[in-house]
Coordinates of N, CA and C and ligand atoms in Angstrom, one line a residue:
Chain A
M1 N -12.0 -72.6 53.0 CA -12.9 -72.3 53.1 C -13.8 -73.9 52.8
S2 N -13.9 -74.5 53.6 CA -13.9 -76.0 54.3 C -16.3 -76.5 53.9
Q3 N -16.4 -76.9 53.0 CA -17.6 -76.5 53.2 C -18.4 -77.6 54.3
V4 N -19.4 -77.3 55.4 CA -20.1 -78.5 56.3 C -21.1 -78.8 56.3
L5 N -21.8 -78.2 55.6 CA -23.3 -78.6 54.9 C -24.5 -77.9 53.9
T6 N -24.8 -78.7 53.1 CA -25.9 -78.2 52.4 C -27.3 -78.9 52.8
Q7 N -28.0 -77.5 52.9 CA -29.5 -78.0 53.0 C -30.5 -77.8 51.7
K8 N -31.5 -78.5 51.6 CA -32.5 -78.2 50.5 C -33.9 -78.3 51.0
Y9 N -34.8 -77.1 50.6 CA -35.5 -77.0 50.8 C -36.8 -76.8 50.1
V10 N -38.0 -77.5 49.5 CA -38.9 -76.7 49.0 C -39.9 -75.9 49.4
V11 N -40.3 -74.9 48.6 CA -40.6 -73.7 49.9 C -42.6 -73.6 48.9
G12 N -43.7 -73.6 49.2 CA -44.6 -73.4 48.3 C -45.2 -73.0 48.2
A13 N -46.0 -72.0 47.1 CA -46.5 -71.1 47.1 C -47.7 -71.1 48.3
D14 N -47.8 -69.3 48.3 CA -49.6 -69.3 49.2 C -49.5 -69.8 50.1
D15 N -48.3 -70.6 50.9 CA -49.1 -71.7 52.2 C -48.2 -70.4 52.9
F16 N -49.4 -69.2 53.6 CA -48.8 -68.5 54.7 C -48.3 -69.0 55.5
A17 N -49.3 -69.9 55.8 CA -49.2 -70.6 58.3 C -47.5 -71.3 58.1
A18 N -47.2 -72.0 56.8 CA -46.1 -72.9 56.5 C -45.0 -71.7 56.4
A19 N -45.0 -70.7 55.9 CA -44.1 -69.5 55.4 C -43.3 -69.0 56.2
G20 N -41.3 -69.3 56.0 CA -40.5 -69.1 56.8 C -40.2 -70.6 57.8
A21 N -40.5 -71.1 56.9 CA -40.4 -72.8 57.8 C -38.8 -73.0 57.7
A22 N -38.3 -73.1 56.7 CA -37.3 -72.9 55.9 C -36.2 -72.2 56.7
S23 N -36.4 -71.1 56.8 CA -35.6 -70.4 57.6 C -35.5 -70.6 58.9
A24 N -36.6 -70.8 59.0 CA -36.5 -71.7 60.8 C -35.8 -72.4 61.0
A25 N -35.8 -73.6 59.9 CA -34.9 -74.4 60.1 C -33.6 -74.2 60.1
V26 N -33.2 -73.4 59.0 CA -31.6 -72.9 59.5 C -31.2 -72.2 60.2
K27 N -32.0 -71.3 61.2 CA -31.9 -70.6 61.9 C -31.5 -71.8 63.3
K28 N -32.1 -72.8 63.4 CA -32.0 -74.0 64.3 C -30.2 -74.5 64.3
T29 N -30.0 -74.8 62.4 CA -28.6 -75.9 62.2 C -28.2 -74.9 62.8
L30 N -28.4 -73.6 61.7 CA -26.4 -72.7 62.4 C -26.2 -72.6 64.2
K31 N -27.6 -72.4 64.6 CA -27.2 -72.4 65.9 C -26.5 -73.6 67.1
Q32 N -27.2 -74.6 66.0 CA -26.6 -76.0 66.6 C -24.9 -76.1 66.4
L33 N -25.3 -75.1 65.1 CA -23.4 -75.4 64.8 C -22.8 -74.3 65.1
N34 N -23.2 -73.4 66.4 CA -22.7 -72.3 67.3 C -21.8 -71.1 66.8
F35 N -22.4 -71.0 65.3 CA -21.9 -69.3 64.6 C -22.8 -68.9 66.1
P36 N -22.0 -67.1 65.3 CA -22.3 -66.2 66.4 C -23.8 -65.6 66.1
V37 N -24.5 -65.2 67.3 CA -25.7 -64.4 67.1 C -26.1 -63.8 66.1
D38 N -24.9 -63.2 66.0 CA -25.2 -61.8 64.7 C -25.3 -62.4 63.5
F39 N -24.5 -63.3 63.8 CA -24.0 -63.9 62.3 C -25.8 -64.6 61.9
I40 N -26.2 -65.3 63.6 CA -27.0 -66.0 63.4 C -28.5 -65.2 62.3
R41 N -28.3 -64.2 63.3 CA -30.0 -63.3 62.8 C -29.6 -62.5 61.1
R42 N -28.6 -62.0 61.3 CA -28.7 -61.5 60.0 C -28.1 -62.9 58.9
A43 N -28.3 -63.9 59.1 CA -28.8 -65.3 57.8 C -30.2 -65.5 57.8
S44 N -30.6 -65.3 59.4 CA -32.1 -65.9 59.2 C -33.4 -64.5 59.0
I45 N -32.3 -63.1 59.4 CA -34.0 -62.3 58.5 C -33.8 -62.3 56.8
A46 N -32.5 -62.4 56.6 CA -31.6 -62.4 54.6 C -33.3 -63.6 54.5
M47 N -32.5 -64.4 55.0 CA -33.3 -65.7 54.4 C -35.1 -65.8 54.0
Y48 N -35.4 -65.1 55.4 CA -36.9 -64.9 56.0 C -37.6 -64.5 54.5
E49 N -36.8 -62.6 54.6 CA -37.2 -62.3 53.6 C -37.6 -62.6 52.2
G50 N -36.1 -63.4 52.1 CA -36.1 -64.1 50.6 C -37.2 -65.4 50.3
E51 N -37.4 -66.0 51.6 CA -38.2 -67.0 51.6 C -39.9 -66.7 51.4
I52 N -40.3 -65.3 52.0 CA -41.5 -65.4 52.0 C -42.3 -64.2 51.0
N53 N -40.8 -63.6 49.9 CA -41.1 -63.2 48.5 C -41.7 -64.5 47.6
M54 N -40.7 -66.1 47.5 CA -40.5 -66.3 46.4 C -42.6 -66.8 47.1
V55 N -42.7 -67.2 48.3 CA -44.1 -67.7 48.7 C -45.1 -66.6 48.2
I56 N -45.1 -65.3 48.8 CA -46.0 -64.4 48.1 C -45.3 -63.6 46.6
H57 N -44.7 -63.9 45.8 CA -44.3 -63.3 44.9 C -44.2 -64.2 43.6
G58 N -43.4 -65.4 44.4 CA -42.6 -65.9 43.4 C -43.1 -67.3 43.0
G59 N -44.3 -67.7 43.6 CA -45.6 -68.9 43.1 C -44.8 -70.4 43.8
G60 N -44.1 -69.6 44.9 CA -42.8 -70.6 45.3 C -41.6 -71.3 44.9
G61 N -41.0 -72.1 45.1 CA -39.5 -72.5 45.2 C -38.8 -73.3 45.8
V62 N -37.9 -72.8 45.9 CA -36.8 -74.3 45.9 C -35.8 -73.2 47.1
A63 N -35.1 -73.3 48.6 CA -34.2 -72.7 48.8 C -32.6 -73.7 49.7
S64 N -31.5 -74.0 48.4 CA -30.7 -74.1 48.6 C -30.0 -73.1 49.8
V65 N -29.5 -73.9 51.3 CA -28.3 -73.3 51.9 C -26.8 -74.1 52.5
E66 N -26.3 -73.3 52.0 CA -24.6 -73.9 51.6 C -24.2 -73.3 53.1
I67 N -23.7 -74.2 53.8 CA -23.3 -74.2 55.1 C -21.4 -74.0 55.3
Y68 N -20.7 -72.7 55.2 CA -19.5 -73.0 55.5 C -18.7 -73.1 56.4
E69 N -18.0 -73.0 56.7 CA -17.1 -72.6 58.1 C -17.0 -71.3 58.9
D70 N -16.6 -70.2 57.8 CA -17.1 -69.2 57.8 C -17.9 -67.9 57.4
C71 N -19.1 -68.7 56.6 CA -20.0 -68.4 55.6 C -21.4 -69.5 55.7
V72 N -22.3 -68.7 54.9 CA -23.4 -69.3 54.9 C -24.1 -68.9 52.8
K73 N -24.2 -69.4 52.2 CA -24.5 -69.0 50.7 C -26.2 -69.3 51.0
I74 N -27.1 -69.0 50.7 CA -28.6 -69.0 50.6 C -29.2 -68.9 49.1
I75 N -29.3 -69.9 48.4 CA -29.6 -69.1 46.7 C -31.6 -70.3 46.7
L76 N -32.1 -69.4 46.3 CA -33.8 -68.9 46.3 C -33.6 -69.2 44.8
T77 N -34.5 -70.2 44.2 CA -34.9 -70.2 43.4 C -36.5 -70.5 43.0
D78 N -37.1 -69.2 42.1 CA -38.3 -69.7 41.9 C -38.8 -69.3 40.2
K79 N -39.6 -69.9 39.9 CA -40.3 -70.3 38.5 C -40.8 -69.3 38.5
G80 N -41.3 -68.1 38.7 CA -42.2 -67.4 39.2 C -42.9 -66.5 38.0
P81 N -43.7 -65.4 38.3 CA -43.2 -64.0 36.9 C -42.8 -63.6 36.7
G82 N -41.2 -63.8 37.8 CA -39.9 -62.5 37.9 C -40.3 -61.2 37.7
I83 N -39.0 -60.4 38.0 CA -38.9 -59.2 37.7 C -38.5 -58.4 37.2
P84 N -40.1 -57.0 36.6 CA -39.6 -56.6 35.3 C -38.2 -55.4 35.4
D85 N -38.4 -54.8 36.4 CA -37.4 -53.8 36.7 C -37.1 -54.0 38.1
I86 N -35.7 -54.9 38.1 CA -35.3 -55.3 39.8 C -34.8 -53.2 40.6
E87 N -34.0 -52.6 40.1 CA -33.3 -51.4 40.4 C -34.8 -50.8 41.0
Q88 N -35.7 -50.8 40.4 CA -37.3 -50.0 41.1 C -37.6 -51.4 42.4
A89 N -37.2 -52.8 41.5 CA -38.2 -53.4 43.3 C -37.2 -53.5 44.1
M90 N -35.3 -53.1 44.1 CA -35.3 -52.7 45.1 C -34.8 -51.5 46.0
Q91 N -36.0 -50.8 45.7 CA -36.1 -49.6 46.6 C -37.0 -49.4 47.1
E92 N -36.5 -49.3 47.9 CA -37.2 -49.1 49.7 C -38.7 -48.6 48.9
G93 N -39.9 -49.2 49.8 CA -41.1 -48.9 49.7 C -41.8 -49.2 48.6
Y94 N -41.2 -50.1 47.4 CA -41.6 -50.4 46.6 C -42.7 -51.9 46.8
S95 N -43.8 -51.7 46.2 CA -44.2 -53.4 46.6 C -45.2 -53.4 45.6
T96 N -45.8 -54.1 45.3 CA -46.6 -54.4 44.2 C -47.7 -55.6 44.6
A97 N -47.5 -55.7 46.2 CA -48.2 -56.7 47.7 C -49.4 -56.5 47.1
T98 N -50.7 -57.3 47.4 CA -52.3 -57.3 47.3 C -52.9 -56.9 48.0
D99 N -54.1 -56.0 49.0 CA -54.3 -55.6 50.0 C -54.2 -56.4 50.7
S100 N -54.5 -58.0 50.1 CA -55.0 -59.3 51.0 C -53.7 -59.5 52.0
I101 N -52.4 -59.3 51.0 CA -51.5 -59.7 51.4 C -50.9 -58.5 52.4
R102 N -51.7 -57.4 52.2 CA -50.4 -56.3 53.4 C -51.8 -56.4 54.7
E103 N -52.8 -57.1 54.4 CA -53.5 -57.2 55.3 C -52.5 -58.4 56.4
L104 N -51.9 -59.2 56.1 CA -51.1 -59.9 57.1 C -49.9 -59.4 57.5
G105 N -49.3 -58.4 56.9 CA -48.2 -57.0 57.6 C -47.5 -57.5 56.2
F106 N -47.2 -58.2 55.2 CA -46.5 -57.7 54.1 C -46.5 -56.8 53.5
G107 N -45.7 -56.1 52.0 CA -45.7 -55.4 51.2 C -45.3 -53.9 51.7
A108 N -44.4 -53.6 52.8 CA -43.6 -52.2 53.2 C -42.7 -52.0 51.9
G109 N -42.6 -52.6 51.4 CA -41.1 -53.0 50.3 C -40.0 -52.9 51.0
M110 N -39.8 -53.6 51.7 CA -38.8 -53.6 52.4 C -37.6 -54.6 52.4
G111 N -38.1 -55.7 52.1 CA -38.0 -56.7 51.9 C -36.0 -57.3 51.2
L112 N -36.3 -56.9 50.2 CA -35.6 -56.6 49.6 C -34.4 -55.3 49.3
P113 N -34.2 -54.3 50.0 CA -33.1 -53.9 50.8 C -33.2 -54.8 51.8
N114 N -33.7 -55.7 52.9 CA -32.9 -55.7 54.3 C -32.2 -57.2 53.8
I115 N -32.1 -57.2 52.6 CA -31.8 -58.7 52.3 C -30.4 -58.6 52.0
K116 N -29.9 -57.2 51.3 CA -28.6 -56.8 51.0 C -28.6 -55.6 52.1
K117 N -28.7 -54.9 53.0 CA -28.6 -54.7 54.1 C -27.9 -55.8 54.9
Q118 N -28.8 -57.3 55.1 CA -27.8 -58.0 56.4 C -26.9 -58.9 55.5
S119 N -26.7 -59.0 54.2 CA -25.9 -60.0 53.0 C -24.3 -58.8 52.9
D120 N -23.4 -59.9 52.9 CA -22.1 -59.5 52.7 C -22.1 -59.6 51.0
D121 N -22.6 -60.0 50.4 CA -23.0 -60.1 48.7 C -24.1 -60.9 48.6
F122 N -25.4 -60.1 47.5 CA -26.6 -60.2 47.4 C -26.2 -59.9 45.7
E123 N -26.9 -61.1 45.8 CA -27.2 -61.2 43.4 C -28.2 -61.6 43.0
I124 N -28.8 -60.8 42.5 CA -30.5 -60.7 41.7 C -30.7 -60.8 40.5
T125 N -31.3 -62.4 40.1 CA -31.3 -62.1 38.6 C -32.8 -62.4 38.5
S126 N -33.5 -62.0 37.2 CA -34.7 -62.5 37.1 C -35.4 -62.0 35.9
E127 N -36.2 -63.0 35.2 CA -36.5 -63.1 34.1 C -38.1 -62.9 33.9
V128 N -38.7 -61.9 33.5 CA -40.0 -62.2 33.1 C -40.8 -63.5 32.8
D129 N -41.7 -63.7 33.4 CA -42.2 -64.8 33.3 C -41.2 -66.1 33.1
K130 N -40.1 -66.3 33.8 CA -39.1 -67.1 33.9 C -38.9 -67.5 35.6
G131 N -38.2 -66.5 36.0 CA -38.4 -66.4 37.3 C -37.1 -65.7 38.2
T132 N -37.2 -65.9 38.8 CA -36.3 -65.2 40.2 C -35.1 -65.8 40.6
T133 N -33.9 -65.3 40.9 CA -32.8 -65.8 41.9 C -32.5 -65.2 42.4
L134 N -31.8 -65.7 43.4 CA -31.2 -65.0 44.4 C -29.8 -65.7 45.0
I135 N -29.2 -65.4 45.5 CA -28.1 -65.2 45.9 C -27.1 -64.7 47.0
I136 N -27.6 -65.0 48.0 CA -27.8 -64.3 49.4 C -26.1 -64.6 50.2
T137 N -25.3 -64.0 49.9 CA -23.6 -64.6 51.1 C -23.5 -63.9 51.7
I138 N -23.4 -64.4 53.3 CA -23.2 -63.6 54.3 C -22.2 -64.4 55.5
N139 N -20.8 -63.3 55.7 CA -19.9 -63.9 56.5 C -19.5 -64.0 57.9
S140 N -19.1 -64.8 58.8 CA -19.4 -64.8 60.1 C -18.8 -63.7 60.9
N141 N -17.5 -63.9 59.8 CA -16.5 -62.4 60.8 C -16.8 -61.6 60.4
S142 N -17.8 -60.9 59.6 CA -18.1 -59.4 59.1 C -18.5 -58.5 59.8
Chain B
M1 N -33.2 -55.7 82.6 CA -34.3 -56.3 82.9 C -35.0 -57.9 81.8
T2 N -35.4 -58.4 82.6 CA -36.1 -59.8 81.7 C -37.5 -59.4 81.5
V3 N -37.8 -60.6 81.0 CA -39.4 -60.2 80.3 C -39.7 -60.6 81.4
T4 N -40.5 -61.8 82.1 CA -40.9 -62.0 83.6 C -40.7 -60.4 84.0
Q5 N -39.7 -59.6 84.5 CA -39.5 -58.8 85.3 C -40.5 -57.8 84.3
L6 N -40.1 -57.7 83.3 CA -41.0 -56.2 82.9 C -42.5 -56.7 82.4
A7 N -42.7 -57.6 82.6 CA -44.7 -58.2 82.8 C -44.8 -58.0 83.6
E8 N -44.1 -58.3 84.9 CA -44.9 -57.9 86.0 C -45.0 -56.2 86.4
K9 N -44.0 -55.9 86.1 CA -44.0 -54.7 86.2 C -45.3 -53.4 85.2
L10 N -45.6 -54.0 84.1 CA -46.5 -53.7 83.5 C -48.1 -54.1 82.9
E11 N -47.7 -55.6 84.1 CA -49.1 -55.9 84.0 C -49.9 -56.1 84.0
L12 N -48.8 -57.2 82.5 CA -49.0 -57.6 81.4 C -49.6 -59.2 81.4
K13 N -50.9 -59.4 80.6 CA -51.5 -61.2 80.8 C -50.6 -61.8 79.5
K14 N -50.4 -63.3 80.0 CA -49.3 -63.7 79.3 C -50.6 -65.1 79.2
L15 N -50.3 -64.7 77.3 CA -50.9 -65.4 76.4 C -49.3 -66.9 76.4
S16 N -48.5 -66.7 76.1 CA -47.6 -68.2 75.5 C -47.0 -67.9 76.8
N17 N -46.0 -69.3 76.7 CA -44.7 -69.3 77.4 C -42.9 -69.3 76.6
G18 N -42.3 -68.5 77.3 CA -40.8 -68.8 76.3 C -40.0 -68.9 77.6
E19 N -38.7 -68.5 76.5 CA -37.6 -68.0 77.1 C -38.0 -66.9 78.1
D20 N -36.9 -66.6 79.0 CA -36.7 -65.1 79.9 C -35.7 -64.8 79.7
K21 N -36.0 -63.8 78.6 CA -33.9 -63.0 77.5 C -34.3 -61.9 78.8
E22 N -33.6 -61.4 78.4 CA -33.4 -60.0 78.5 C -33.8 -59.0 77.3
V23 N -34.4 -57.9 77.8 CA -35.0 -56.5 77.5 C -34.4 -55.9 77.1
N24 N -34.0 -55.5 76.0 CA -32.8 -53.8 76.2 C -33.2 -52.7 75.7
S25 N -34.5 -52.6 74.8 CA -35.4 -52.1 74.4 C -36.5 -52.1 73.5
C26 N -37.4 -51.2 73.1 CA -38.9 -52.0 72.5 C -38.7 -51.3 70.8
Y27 N -40.0 -51.5 70.4 CA -39.7 -51.4 68.5 C -41.0 -51.3 68.5
I28 N -41.4 -50.6 67.9 CA -43.5 -50.9 67.2 C -43.6 -50.4 66.0
S29 N -44.0 -51.6 65.0 CA -44.8 -51.5 64.1 C -45.4 -52.7 63.9
D30 N -46.0 -52.2 62.7 CA -46.9 -53.8 62.6 C -46.4 -54.6 60.7
L31 N -45.7 -54.0 60.6 CA -45.8 -53.4 59.5 C -44.3 -55.0 59.6
L32 N -44.1 -56.3 58.5 CA -43.1 -57.2 59.4 C -42.1 -56.8 59.0
S33 N -42.0 -56.3 57.8 CA -40.4 -56.1 57.0 C -40.0 -54.7 57.9
R34 N -40.5 -54.0 58.3 CA -39.8 -52.9 59.0 C -39.6 -53.2 60.4
V35 N -40.3 -54.2 60.4 CA -39.6 -55.0 61.9 C -38.3 -55.5 61.8
L36 N -38.3 -56.7 60.3 CA -37.2 -57.1 60.2 C -35.9 -56.3 60.6
G37 N -36.0 -55.1 59.6 CA -34.6 -54.3 59.2 C -34.5 -53.1 60.5
G38 N -36.1 -52.9 61.2 CA -35.8 -52.1 61.7 C -35.4 -51.9 64.0
C39 N -35.9 -53.3 64.0 CA -35.8 -53.5 65.4 C -34.3 -53.8 65.8
S40 N -33.7 -54.3 67.0 CA -33.1 -54.7 67.8 C -32.9 -56.1 68.1
P41 N -31.8 -57.0 68.2 CA -31.9 -58.2 69.0 C -32.5 -57.6 70.4
N42 N -33.2 -58.8 71.2 CA -33.6 -58.3 72.6 C -34.2 -57.1 72.8
D43 N -35.4 -56.5 72.1 CA -36.2 -55.6 71.7 C -37.7 -56.5 72.4
V44 N -38.1 -56.3 72.7 CA -39.7 -55.7 73.3 C -40.7 -55.3 72.2
W45 N -41.4 -56.7 71.3 CA -41.9 -55.8 70.7 C -43.3 -55.8 70.4
I46 N -43.6 -54.5 70.1 CA -44.9 -54.0 70.8 C -46.2 -54.5 69.4
T47 N -46.8 -55.1 68.8 CA -47.0 -55.0 67.1 C -49.2 -55.7 68.0
V48 N -50.1 -55.3 66.4 CA -51.7 -55.6 66.8 C -51.7 -57.0 65.9
Q49 N -50.1 -57.1 64.9 CA -50.2 -58.0 63.9 C -50.3 -59.6 64.1
T50 N -51.2 -60.5 64.9 CA -51.4 -61.7 65.7 C -51.2 -62.5 64.4
S51 N -51.0 -62.9 63.1 CA -51.5 -64.4 62.4 C -49.6 -64.5 62.7
L52 N -49.6 -66.3 62.5 CA -47.9 -67.2 62.7 C -47.0 -66.2 62.0
N53 N -47.0 -65.6 60.6 CA -45.8 -64.9 60.4 C -45.3 -63.5 61.6
M54 N -46.1 -63.1 62.6 CA -45.5 -62.5 63.7 C -44.6 -63.3 64.3
V55 N -45.1 -64.5 64.8 CA -44.1 -65.9 65.8 C -42.7 -65.5 64.8
A56 N -43.5 -65.8 63.7 CA -41.7 -66.1 62.5 C -40.8 -65.2 62.4
V57 N -41.4 -64.0 62.5 CA -40.4 -62.5 62.9 C -39.9 -62.5 63.6
A58 N -40.6 -63.0 64.9 CA -40.0 -62.0 66.1 C -38.7 -63.2 66.6
V59 N -38.8 -64.4 66.5 CA -37.9 -65.8 66.2 C -36.7 -65.1 65.2
M60 N -37.1 -64.6 64.0 CA -35.5 -64.6 63.0 C -35.1 -63.3 63.6
A61 N -35.9 -62.8 64.6 CA -35.4 -60.9 64.4 C -34.8 -61.0 66.1
D62 N -35.3 -62.4 66.5 CA -34.0 -62.4 67.7 C -35.0 -61.3 69.4
I63 N -36.0 -60.7 68.8 CA -37.1 -60.3 69.6 C -37.3 -61.2 71.5
S64 N -37.3 -60.3 72.6 CA -37.6 -60.8 73.4 C -38.8 -61.7 73.5
F65 N -39.7 -60.8 73.7 CA -41.3 -60.9 73.5 C -42.0 -59.5 73.1
V66 N -42.9 -60.0 73.0 CA -44.6 -59.5 71.8 C -45.5 -59.1 73.3
I67 N -46.1 -57.7 72.9 CA -47.1 -57.2 73.3 C -48.3 -56.9 72.3
L68 N -49.0 -57.5 73.0 CA -50.3 -57.3 72.0 C -51.0 -56.3 72.5
P69 N -51.3 -54.9 72.5 CA -51.9 -53.8 73.0 C -53.6 -53.7 72.6
E70 N -53.9 -53.2 73.8 CA -55.2 -52.3 73.7 C -56.0 -54.1 73.4
D71 N -55.9 -55.0 74.4 CA -56.6 -55.7 74.5 C -56.8 -56.8 73.2
V72 N -56.0 -57.0 72.7 CA -55.8 -57.5 71.0 C -55.8 -59.2 71.3
T73 N -56.4 -59.9 70.9 CA -56.1 -61.2 70.9 C -55.5 -62.1 70.2
A74 N -54.6 -63.4 70.0 CA -54.6 -64.1 69.0 C -54.8 -65.4 69.0
P75 N -55.4 -66.0 67.8 CA -56.1 -67.0 67.4 C -55.1 -68.5 68.2
V76 N -55.3 -68.9 67.9 CA -55.1 -71.0 69.8 C -54.0 -71.1 68.5
N77 N -54.0 -71.2 67.0 CA -52.8 -71.8 66.6 C -51.6 -70.9 66.7
V78 N -51.6 -69.7 66.7 CA -50.7 -68.6 66.9 C -50.0 -68.7 68.6
I79 N -50.7 -68.9 69.5 CA -50.5 -69.1 70.8 C -49.7 -70.2 70.9
L80 N -50.4 -71.9 70.0 CA -49.7 -72.7 70.0 C -48.0 -72.6 69.6
K81 N -47.9 -72.2 68.3 CA -46.5 -71.8 67.6 C -46.0 -70.6 68.2
A82 N -46.3 -69.9 69.3 CA -45.5 -69.2 70.1 C -44.6 -70.9 71.3
N83 N -46.1 -70.8 71.6 CA -44.8 -71.6 72.1 C -44.2 -73.0 71.9
D84 N -44.3 -73.5 70.8 CA -43.5 -74.2 70.4 C -42.5 -73.9 70.0
E85 N -42.2 -72.4 69.3 CA -41.1 -71.4 69.4 C -40.4 -71.1 70.5
G86 N -41.1 -70.9 71.8 CA -40.1 -70.7 73.2 C -40.3 -69.3 72.9
L87 N -41.1 -68.1 72.8 CA -41.6 -67.1 72.1 C -42.5 -66.4 73.3
P88 N -42.5 -65.9 74.2 CA -43.5 -65.1 75.0 C -43.9 -63.9 74.5
V89 N -45.4 -64.0 74.5 CA -46.5 -63.5 73.8 C -47.7 -62.8 75.7
Y90 N -47.5 -61.6 75.9 CA -48.9 -61.1 76.2 C -49.4 -60.0 75.6
S91 N -50.7 -59.7 76.9 CA -51.4 -58.5 76.3 C -51.6 -57.6 76.6
S92 N -52.1 -56.7 76.6 CA -52.2 -55.5 77.7 C -53.4 -54.7 77.5
S93 N -54.1 -54.1 78.2 CA -55.2 -53.0 77.7 C -54.6 -51.9 77.6
K94 N -53.5 -51.8 77.7 CA -53.0 -50.6 77.2 C -52.8 -50.5 76.0
S95 N -52.4 -48.5 75.5 CA -51.9 -48.6 73.8 C -51.1 -48.6 73.7
A96 N -50.1 -48.9 72.4 CA -48.6 -49.2 72.3 C -48.5 -47.8 72.6
Y97 N -48.4 -46.3 72.8 CA -47.9 -45.3 73.5 C -47.8 -45.2 74.8
E98 N -48.5 -45.6 75.4 CA -49.2 -45.8 77.1 C -48.0 -46.9 77.4
L99 N -47.5 -48.0 76.0 CA -47.0 -48.7 77.0 C -45.7 -48.3 76.7
A100 N -45.3 -48.0 76.0 CA -44.3 -47.6 75.5 C -42.9 -46.4 76.4
L101 N -44.0 -45.7 76.8 CA -43.6 -44.6 78.2 C -44.1 -45.8 79.4
L102 N -44.1 -46.3 79.7 CA -43.8 -47.0 80.8 C -42.9 -47.9 80.7
I103 N -42.4 -48.2 79.4 CA -41.2 -49.5 79.1 C -40.0 -48.2 79.5
G104 N -40.6 -46.6 78.6 CA -39.4 -46.2 78.6 C -38.4 -45.6 79.7
D105 N -39.7 -46.0 80.8 CA -39.5 -45.5 82.6 C -38.2 -46.7 83.1
L106 N -39.0 -47.9 82.7 CA -38.4 -49.1 83.6 C -37.5 -49.8 82.6
L107 N -37.0 -49.4 81.5 CA -35.5 -50.0 80.8 C -34.5 -48.6 81.1
Ligands
ATP1 N1 -39.4 -63.5 44.2 C1 -39.8 -62.5 43.4 N2 -41.2 -62.9 42.3 C2 -41.3 -62.1 41.5 N3 -41.5 -60.8 42.0 C3 -40.5 -60.2 43.3 C4 -39.6 -61.2 44.3 N4 -39.1 -60.7 45.2 C5 -40.0 -59.5 44.5 N5 -40.7 -59.3 43.8 C6 -41.1 -58.0 43.6 O1 -40.5 -56.9 44.4 C7 -41.4 -56.0 45.1 C8 -40.5 -55.4 46.5 O2 -40.2 -56.5 47.1 P1 -40.0 -56.2 48.8 O3 -39.4 -57.6 49.3 O4 -38.5 -55.9 49.1 O5 -41.8 -55.8 48.7 P2 -42.3 -56.6 49.0 O6 -42.4 -57.4 49.5 O7 -43.4 -56.1 48.5 O8 -43.0 -56.4 50.8 P3 -42.3 -56.0 52.3 O9 -40.9 -57.5 52.0 O10 -41.7 -55.2 52.9 O11 -43.2 -57.5 53.2 C9 -42.2 -57.5 45.1 O12 -43.8 -56.8 45.8 C10 -42.6 -57.7 44.3 O13 -42.9 -56.9 42.6
MG2 MG1 -41.2 -59.1 50.7

């Protein structure tokens, strides 16, 4: 499993216009590296959901993406309010999104379940008032 | 069937230019995470969601093109972004239901 490259992006808080820029850039890179389309789609969806959560809920953060020959590891770290009950947050339909966020089309409570669904390995750690970290791994041969 | 063929048959109004991809099926929802989790690659997506995030979601999920039903219009910056990303966006006077019925017959 030799590493091809690492990319790092700063994701701003509450910047909905730019939200998804990091995911879009990673998608372009994976395309240029000729990964299978299904793999690229899974990585894009998982990273976008995580990136949007950092923008909406996490007060912004950092996305670090490690691209290997046969997988991609996406690490999303924020220093936001944290998640008090991860099990509850992981449930389909659970959302604390405000009405103004819902008007933008977010808040279905499907983001974290989607990340789990698209990934081969998904670790989420969070501490209230400290922040949240997601480590998402997607294999290109699964 | 391709995007332009389907758009012509449905008499859609073109708002942005993009790749003329194949269209396999159709997905309807305005909740972005629903779409990311539920749509399939090469779907046509019918939505009234016209934010920049709509474009991002369509691109991430490999949507072939977007139809805004009931003459919904999109802001200029969204159209420019769709052009940049190569995402065809069209509008129609028909409802999502009417469009889905027609698409079901055509695909
Ligand atoms: N980075 C984060 N920091 C703090 N809270 C978070 C973070 N990510 C998720 N959460 C919490 O977990 C809940 C569920 O997240 P999830 O992504 O599944 O749904 P959502 O973002 O509310 O809606 P959707 O993703 O469907 O648009 C959120 O409503 C929020 O309370
Ligand atoms: Mg979310």
